[in-house]
PDB file of C-alpha atoms in Angstrom:
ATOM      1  CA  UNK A   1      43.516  51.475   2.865  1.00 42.00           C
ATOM      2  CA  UNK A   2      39.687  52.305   2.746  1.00 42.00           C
ATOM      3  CA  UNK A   3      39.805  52.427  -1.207  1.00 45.00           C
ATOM      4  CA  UNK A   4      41.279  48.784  -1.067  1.00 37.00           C
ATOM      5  CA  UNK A   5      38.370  47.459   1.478  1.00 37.00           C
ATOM      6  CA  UNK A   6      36.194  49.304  -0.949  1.00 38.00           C
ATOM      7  CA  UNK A   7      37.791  47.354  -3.612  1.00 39.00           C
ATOM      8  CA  UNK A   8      37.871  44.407  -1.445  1.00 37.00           C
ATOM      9  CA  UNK A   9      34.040  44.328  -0.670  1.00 39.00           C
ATOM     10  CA  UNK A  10      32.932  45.263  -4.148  1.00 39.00           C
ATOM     11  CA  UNK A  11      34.920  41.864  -5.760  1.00 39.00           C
ATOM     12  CA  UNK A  12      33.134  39.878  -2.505  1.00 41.00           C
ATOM     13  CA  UNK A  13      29.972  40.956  -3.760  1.00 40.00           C
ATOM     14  CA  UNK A  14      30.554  40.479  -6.925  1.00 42.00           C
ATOM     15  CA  UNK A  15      31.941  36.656  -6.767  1.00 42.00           C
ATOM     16  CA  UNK A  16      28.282  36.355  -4.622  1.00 38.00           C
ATOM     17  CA  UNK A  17      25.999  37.165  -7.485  1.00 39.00           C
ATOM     18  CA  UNK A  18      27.715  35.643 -10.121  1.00 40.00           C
ATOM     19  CA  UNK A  19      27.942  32.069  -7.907  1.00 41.00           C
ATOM     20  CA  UNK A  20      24.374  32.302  -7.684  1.00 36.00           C
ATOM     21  CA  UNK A  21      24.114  32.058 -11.368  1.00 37.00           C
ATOM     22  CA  UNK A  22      26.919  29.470 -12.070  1.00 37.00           C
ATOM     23  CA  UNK A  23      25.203  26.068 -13.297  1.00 39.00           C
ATOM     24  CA  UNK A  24      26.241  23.333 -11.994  1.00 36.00           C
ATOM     25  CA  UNK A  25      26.295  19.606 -14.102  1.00 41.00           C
ATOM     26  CA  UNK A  26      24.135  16.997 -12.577  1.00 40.00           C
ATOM     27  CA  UNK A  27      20.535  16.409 -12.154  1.00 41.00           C
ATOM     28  CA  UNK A  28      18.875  17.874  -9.048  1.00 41.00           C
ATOM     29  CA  UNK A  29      17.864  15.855  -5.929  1.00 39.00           C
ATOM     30  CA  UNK A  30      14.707  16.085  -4.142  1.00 40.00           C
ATOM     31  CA  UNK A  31      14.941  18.107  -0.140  1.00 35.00           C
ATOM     32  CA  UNK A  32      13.009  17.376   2.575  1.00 33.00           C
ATOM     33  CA  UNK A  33       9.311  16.579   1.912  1.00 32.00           C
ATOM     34  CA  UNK A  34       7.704  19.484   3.934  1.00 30.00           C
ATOM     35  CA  UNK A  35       4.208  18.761   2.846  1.00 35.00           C
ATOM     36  CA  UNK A  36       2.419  15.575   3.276  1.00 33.00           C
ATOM     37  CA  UNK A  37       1.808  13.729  -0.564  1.00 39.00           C
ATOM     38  CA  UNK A  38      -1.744  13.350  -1.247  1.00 43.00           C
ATOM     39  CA  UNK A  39      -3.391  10.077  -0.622  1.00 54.00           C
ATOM     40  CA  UNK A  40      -3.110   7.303  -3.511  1.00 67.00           C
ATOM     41  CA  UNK A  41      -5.769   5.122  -4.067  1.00 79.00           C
ATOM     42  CA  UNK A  42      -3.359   2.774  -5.588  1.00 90.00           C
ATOM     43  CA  UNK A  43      -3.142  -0.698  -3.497  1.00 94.00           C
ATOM     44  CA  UNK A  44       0.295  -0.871  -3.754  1.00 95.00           C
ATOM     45  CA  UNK A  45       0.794   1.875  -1.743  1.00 93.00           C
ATOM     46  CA  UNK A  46      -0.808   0.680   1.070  1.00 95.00           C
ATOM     47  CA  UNK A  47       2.588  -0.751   2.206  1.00 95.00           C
ATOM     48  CA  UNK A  48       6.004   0.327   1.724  1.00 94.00           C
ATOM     49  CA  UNK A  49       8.414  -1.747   0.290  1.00 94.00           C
ATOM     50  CA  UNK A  50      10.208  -1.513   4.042  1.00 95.00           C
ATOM     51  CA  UNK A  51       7.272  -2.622   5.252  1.00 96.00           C
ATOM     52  CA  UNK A  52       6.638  -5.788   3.266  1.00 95.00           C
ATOM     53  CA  UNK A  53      10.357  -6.630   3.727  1.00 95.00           C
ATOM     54  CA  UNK A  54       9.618  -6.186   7.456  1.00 96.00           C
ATOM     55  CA  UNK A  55       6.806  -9.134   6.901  1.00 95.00           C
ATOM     56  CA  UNK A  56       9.263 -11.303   4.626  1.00 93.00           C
ATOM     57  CA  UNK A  57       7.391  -9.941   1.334  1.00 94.00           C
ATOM     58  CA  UNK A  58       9.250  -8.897  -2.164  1.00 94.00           C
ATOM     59  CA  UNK A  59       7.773  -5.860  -3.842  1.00 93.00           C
ATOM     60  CA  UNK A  60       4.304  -5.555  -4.587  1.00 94.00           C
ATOM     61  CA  UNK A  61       3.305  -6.083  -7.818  1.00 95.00           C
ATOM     62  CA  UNK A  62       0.232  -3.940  -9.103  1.00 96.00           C
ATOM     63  CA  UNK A  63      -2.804  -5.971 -10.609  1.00 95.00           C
ATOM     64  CA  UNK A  64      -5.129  -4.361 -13.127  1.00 94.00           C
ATOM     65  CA  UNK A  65      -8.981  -4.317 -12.285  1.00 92.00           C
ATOM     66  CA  UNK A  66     -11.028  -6.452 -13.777  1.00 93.00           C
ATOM     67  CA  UNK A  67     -14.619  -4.676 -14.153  1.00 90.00           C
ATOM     68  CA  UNK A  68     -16.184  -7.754 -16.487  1.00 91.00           C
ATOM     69  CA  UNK A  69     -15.402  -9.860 -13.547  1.00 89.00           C
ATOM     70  CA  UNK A  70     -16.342  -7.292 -10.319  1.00 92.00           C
ATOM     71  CA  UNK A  71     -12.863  -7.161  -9.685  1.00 92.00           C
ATOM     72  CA  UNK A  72     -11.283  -3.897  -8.710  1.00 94.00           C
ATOM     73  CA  UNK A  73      -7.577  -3.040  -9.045  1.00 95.00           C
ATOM     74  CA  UNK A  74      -4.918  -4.477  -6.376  1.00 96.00           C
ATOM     75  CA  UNK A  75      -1.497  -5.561  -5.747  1.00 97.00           C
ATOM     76  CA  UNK A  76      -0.096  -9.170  -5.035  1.00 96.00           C
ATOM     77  CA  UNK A  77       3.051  -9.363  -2.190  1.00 95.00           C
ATOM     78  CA  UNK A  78       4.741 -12.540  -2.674  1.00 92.00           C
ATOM     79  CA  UNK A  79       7.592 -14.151  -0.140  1.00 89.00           C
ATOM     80  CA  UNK A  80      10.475 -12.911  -1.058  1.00 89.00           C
ATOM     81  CA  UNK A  81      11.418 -16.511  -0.055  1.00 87.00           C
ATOM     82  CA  UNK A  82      11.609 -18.007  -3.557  1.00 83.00           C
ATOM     83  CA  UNK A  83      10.773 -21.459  -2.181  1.00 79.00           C
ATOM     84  CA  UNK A  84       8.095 -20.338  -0.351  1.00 79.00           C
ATOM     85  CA  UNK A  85       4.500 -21.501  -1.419  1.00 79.00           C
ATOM     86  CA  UNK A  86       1.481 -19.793  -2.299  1.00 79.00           C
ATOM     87  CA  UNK A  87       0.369 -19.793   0.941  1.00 80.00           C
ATOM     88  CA  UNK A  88       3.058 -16.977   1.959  1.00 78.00           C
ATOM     89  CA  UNK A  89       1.373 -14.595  -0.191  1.00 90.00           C
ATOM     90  CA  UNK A  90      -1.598 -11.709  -0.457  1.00 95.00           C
ATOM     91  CA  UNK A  91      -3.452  -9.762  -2.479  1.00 96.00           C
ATOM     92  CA  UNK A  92      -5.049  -6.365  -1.709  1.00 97.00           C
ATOM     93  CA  UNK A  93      -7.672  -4.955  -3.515  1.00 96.00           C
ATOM     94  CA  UNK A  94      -8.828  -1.035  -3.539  1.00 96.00           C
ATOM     95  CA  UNK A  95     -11.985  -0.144  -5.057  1.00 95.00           C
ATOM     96  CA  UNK A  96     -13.122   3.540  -5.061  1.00 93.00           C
ATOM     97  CA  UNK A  97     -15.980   2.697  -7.401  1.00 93.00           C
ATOM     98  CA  UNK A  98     -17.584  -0.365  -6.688  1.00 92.00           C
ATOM     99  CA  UNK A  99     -19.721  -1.092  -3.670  1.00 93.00           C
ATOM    100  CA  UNK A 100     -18.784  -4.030  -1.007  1.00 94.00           C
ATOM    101  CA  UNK A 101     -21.587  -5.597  -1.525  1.00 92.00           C
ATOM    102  CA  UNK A 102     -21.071  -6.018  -5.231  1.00 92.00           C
ATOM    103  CA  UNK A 103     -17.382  -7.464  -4.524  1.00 93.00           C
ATOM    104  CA  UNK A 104     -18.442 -10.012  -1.783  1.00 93.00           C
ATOM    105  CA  UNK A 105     -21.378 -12.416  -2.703  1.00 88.00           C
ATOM    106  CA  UNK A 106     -21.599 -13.054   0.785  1.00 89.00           C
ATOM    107  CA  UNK A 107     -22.493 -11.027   3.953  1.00 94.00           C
ATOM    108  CA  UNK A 108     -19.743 -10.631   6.565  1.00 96.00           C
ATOM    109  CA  UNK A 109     -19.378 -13.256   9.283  1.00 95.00           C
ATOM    110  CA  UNK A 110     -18.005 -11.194  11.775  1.00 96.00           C
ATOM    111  CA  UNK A 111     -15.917  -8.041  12.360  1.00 97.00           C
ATOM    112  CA  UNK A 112     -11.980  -7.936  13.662  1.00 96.00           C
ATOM    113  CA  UNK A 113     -10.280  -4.923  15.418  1.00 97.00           C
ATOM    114  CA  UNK A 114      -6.896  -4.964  14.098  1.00 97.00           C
ATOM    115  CA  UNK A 115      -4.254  -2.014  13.854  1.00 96.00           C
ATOM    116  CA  UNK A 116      -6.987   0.618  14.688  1.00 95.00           C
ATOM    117  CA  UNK A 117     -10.089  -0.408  12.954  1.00 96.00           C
ATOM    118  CA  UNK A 118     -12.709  -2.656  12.663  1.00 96.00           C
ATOM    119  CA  UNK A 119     -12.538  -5.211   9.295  1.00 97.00           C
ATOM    120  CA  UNK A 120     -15.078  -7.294   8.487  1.00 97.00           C
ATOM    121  CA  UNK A 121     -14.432 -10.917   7.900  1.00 96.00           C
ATOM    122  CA  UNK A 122     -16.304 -12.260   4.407  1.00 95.00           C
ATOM    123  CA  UNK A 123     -15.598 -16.144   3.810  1.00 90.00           C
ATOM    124  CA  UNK A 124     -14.835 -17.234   0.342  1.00 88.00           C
ATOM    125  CA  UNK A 125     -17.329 -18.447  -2.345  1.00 82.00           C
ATOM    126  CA  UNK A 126     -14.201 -20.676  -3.158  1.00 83.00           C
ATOM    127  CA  UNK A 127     -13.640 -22.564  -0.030  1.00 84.00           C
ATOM    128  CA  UNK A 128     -12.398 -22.575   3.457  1.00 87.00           C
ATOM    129  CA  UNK A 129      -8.468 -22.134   2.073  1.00 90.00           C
ATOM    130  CA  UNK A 130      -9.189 -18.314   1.102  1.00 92.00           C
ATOM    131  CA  UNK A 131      -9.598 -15.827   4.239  1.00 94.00           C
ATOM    132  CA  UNK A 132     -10.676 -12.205   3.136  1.00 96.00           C
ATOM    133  CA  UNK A 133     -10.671  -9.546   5.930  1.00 97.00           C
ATOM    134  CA  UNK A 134     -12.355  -5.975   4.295  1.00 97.00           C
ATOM    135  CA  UNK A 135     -12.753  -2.558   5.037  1.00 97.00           C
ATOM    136  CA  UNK A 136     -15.483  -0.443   3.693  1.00 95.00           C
ATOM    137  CA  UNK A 137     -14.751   3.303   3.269  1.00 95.00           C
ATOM    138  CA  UNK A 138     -18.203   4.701   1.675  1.00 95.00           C
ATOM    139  CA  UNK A 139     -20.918   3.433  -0.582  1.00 95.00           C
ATOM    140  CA  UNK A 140     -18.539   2.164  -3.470  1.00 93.00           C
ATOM    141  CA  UNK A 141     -15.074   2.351  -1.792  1.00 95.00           C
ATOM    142  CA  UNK A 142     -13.514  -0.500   0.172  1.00 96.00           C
ATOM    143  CA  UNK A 143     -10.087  -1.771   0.695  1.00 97.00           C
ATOM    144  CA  UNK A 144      -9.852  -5.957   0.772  1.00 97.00           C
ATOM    145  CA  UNK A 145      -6.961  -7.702   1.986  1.00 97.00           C
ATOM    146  CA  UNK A 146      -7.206 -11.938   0.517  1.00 96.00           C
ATOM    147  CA  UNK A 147      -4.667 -14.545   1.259  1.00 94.00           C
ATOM    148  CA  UNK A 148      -5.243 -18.564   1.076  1.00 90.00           C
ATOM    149  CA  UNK A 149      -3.595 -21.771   2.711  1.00 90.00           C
ATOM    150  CA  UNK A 150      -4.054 -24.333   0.380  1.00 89.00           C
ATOM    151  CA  UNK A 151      -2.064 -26.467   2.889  1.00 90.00           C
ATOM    152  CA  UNK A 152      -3.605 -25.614   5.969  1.00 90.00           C
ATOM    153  CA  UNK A 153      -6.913 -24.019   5.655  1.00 90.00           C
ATOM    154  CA  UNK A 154      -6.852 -23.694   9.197  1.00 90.00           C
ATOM    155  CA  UNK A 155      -4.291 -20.863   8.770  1.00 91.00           C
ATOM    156  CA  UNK A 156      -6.092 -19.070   5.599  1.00 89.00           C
ATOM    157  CA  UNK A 157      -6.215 -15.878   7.494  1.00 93.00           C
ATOM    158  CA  UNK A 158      -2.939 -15.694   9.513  1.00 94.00           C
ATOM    159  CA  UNK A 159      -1.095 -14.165   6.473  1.00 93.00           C
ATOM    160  CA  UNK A 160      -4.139 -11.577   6.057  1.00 96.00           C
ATOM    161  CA  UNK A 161      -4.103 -10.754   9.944  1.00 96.00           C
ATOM    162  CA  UNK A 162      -0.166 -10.462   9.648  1.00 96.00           C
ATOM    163  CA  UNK A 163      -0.681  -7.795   6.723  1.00 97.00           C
ATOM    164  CA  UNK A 164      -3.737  -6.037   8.233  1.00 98.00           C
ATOM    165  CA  UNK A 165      -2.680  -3.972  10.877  1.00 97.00           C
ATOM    166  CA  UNK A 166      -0.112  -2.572   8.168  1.00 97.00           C
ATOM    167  CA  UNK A 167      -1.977  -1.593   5.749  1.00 96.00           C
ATOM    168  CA  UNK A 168      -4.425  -0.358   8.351  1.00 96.00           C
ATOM    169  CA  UNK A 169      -1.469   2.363   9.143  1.00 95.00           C
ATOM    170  CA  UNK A 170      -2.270   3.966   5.284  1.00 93.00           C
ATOM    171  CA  UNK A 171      -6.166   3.781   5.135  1.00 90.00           C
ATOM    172  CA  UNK A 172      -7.581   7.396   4.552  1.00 81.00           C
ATOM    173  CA  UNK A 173      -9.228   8.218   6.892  1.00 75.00           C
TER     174      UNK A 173
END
């Protein structure tokens, strides 16, 4: 009887070792982030695509910087109502190598609390239709959220202040 536990125990151990090695077909899936992913500077990622759902956006679309122009690299959320109008969209811009002041012609008009800290409001060379709300980070890093009401310039910032606190949530800090 002990020889067959023995036995037993020794083909136990054996099936074990050799499952360990077996491969198995398929490609593997990611666990359980355990680690925190480093912070992106891209402005898409300063919203989830849950998030701009949430808000009635579609998927941001990434927008290449523009240096000839000032302009640095951002990401456009339209409705994801297809009969929706310009007005229903926004564009956020993240610079980490430009200053504010070289972005904005203008100096700020006032500053805004919203979703934990302070933007400053810049109006638009362009007209009362455009609202920009920014955020400077250091001497040549800001994040600027635009959106315009071509309709109603009266409204130019509501879909900015919608968006705000938002992106606010992903803002280094």
């Amino acid at each position: 009887m002990r020889g067959l536990l023995t036995a037993v125990a020794v083909l136990a151990a054996a099936g074990v070792v050799t499952g360990c090695t077996t491969k198995i077909a398929g490609t593997p899936q990611p666990g359980r982030v355990t680690v925190a992913p480093a912070a992106s500077t891209d402005a898409c990622s300063l919203m989830t695509a849950d998030e701009a759902a949430g808000l009635g956006f579609a998927t941001g679309v990434p927008e290449a910087a523009k240096p000839e122009s000032r302009v640095p690299p951002g990401c456009l959320w339209k409705s994801s109502d297809p009969q929706a109008s310009q007005d229903d969209a926004v564009e956020v811009f993240y610079s980490t190598d430009l200053a504010i002041g070289e972005y904005f012609s203008t100096q700020p008009t006032g500053e805004e609390p919203i979703g934990g800290v302070t933007w400053q409001n810049y109006p638009s060379a362009i007209g009362d239709s455009f609202c920009n709300l920014a955020l400077p980070l250091s001497a040549t890093s800001f994040i600027a959220i635009s959106g315009s009401n071509f309709t109603d310039p009266g409204k130019a910032c509501d879909v900015v202040r919608k968006v705000a606190p938002v992106i606010a949530t992903h803002v280094p800090r």
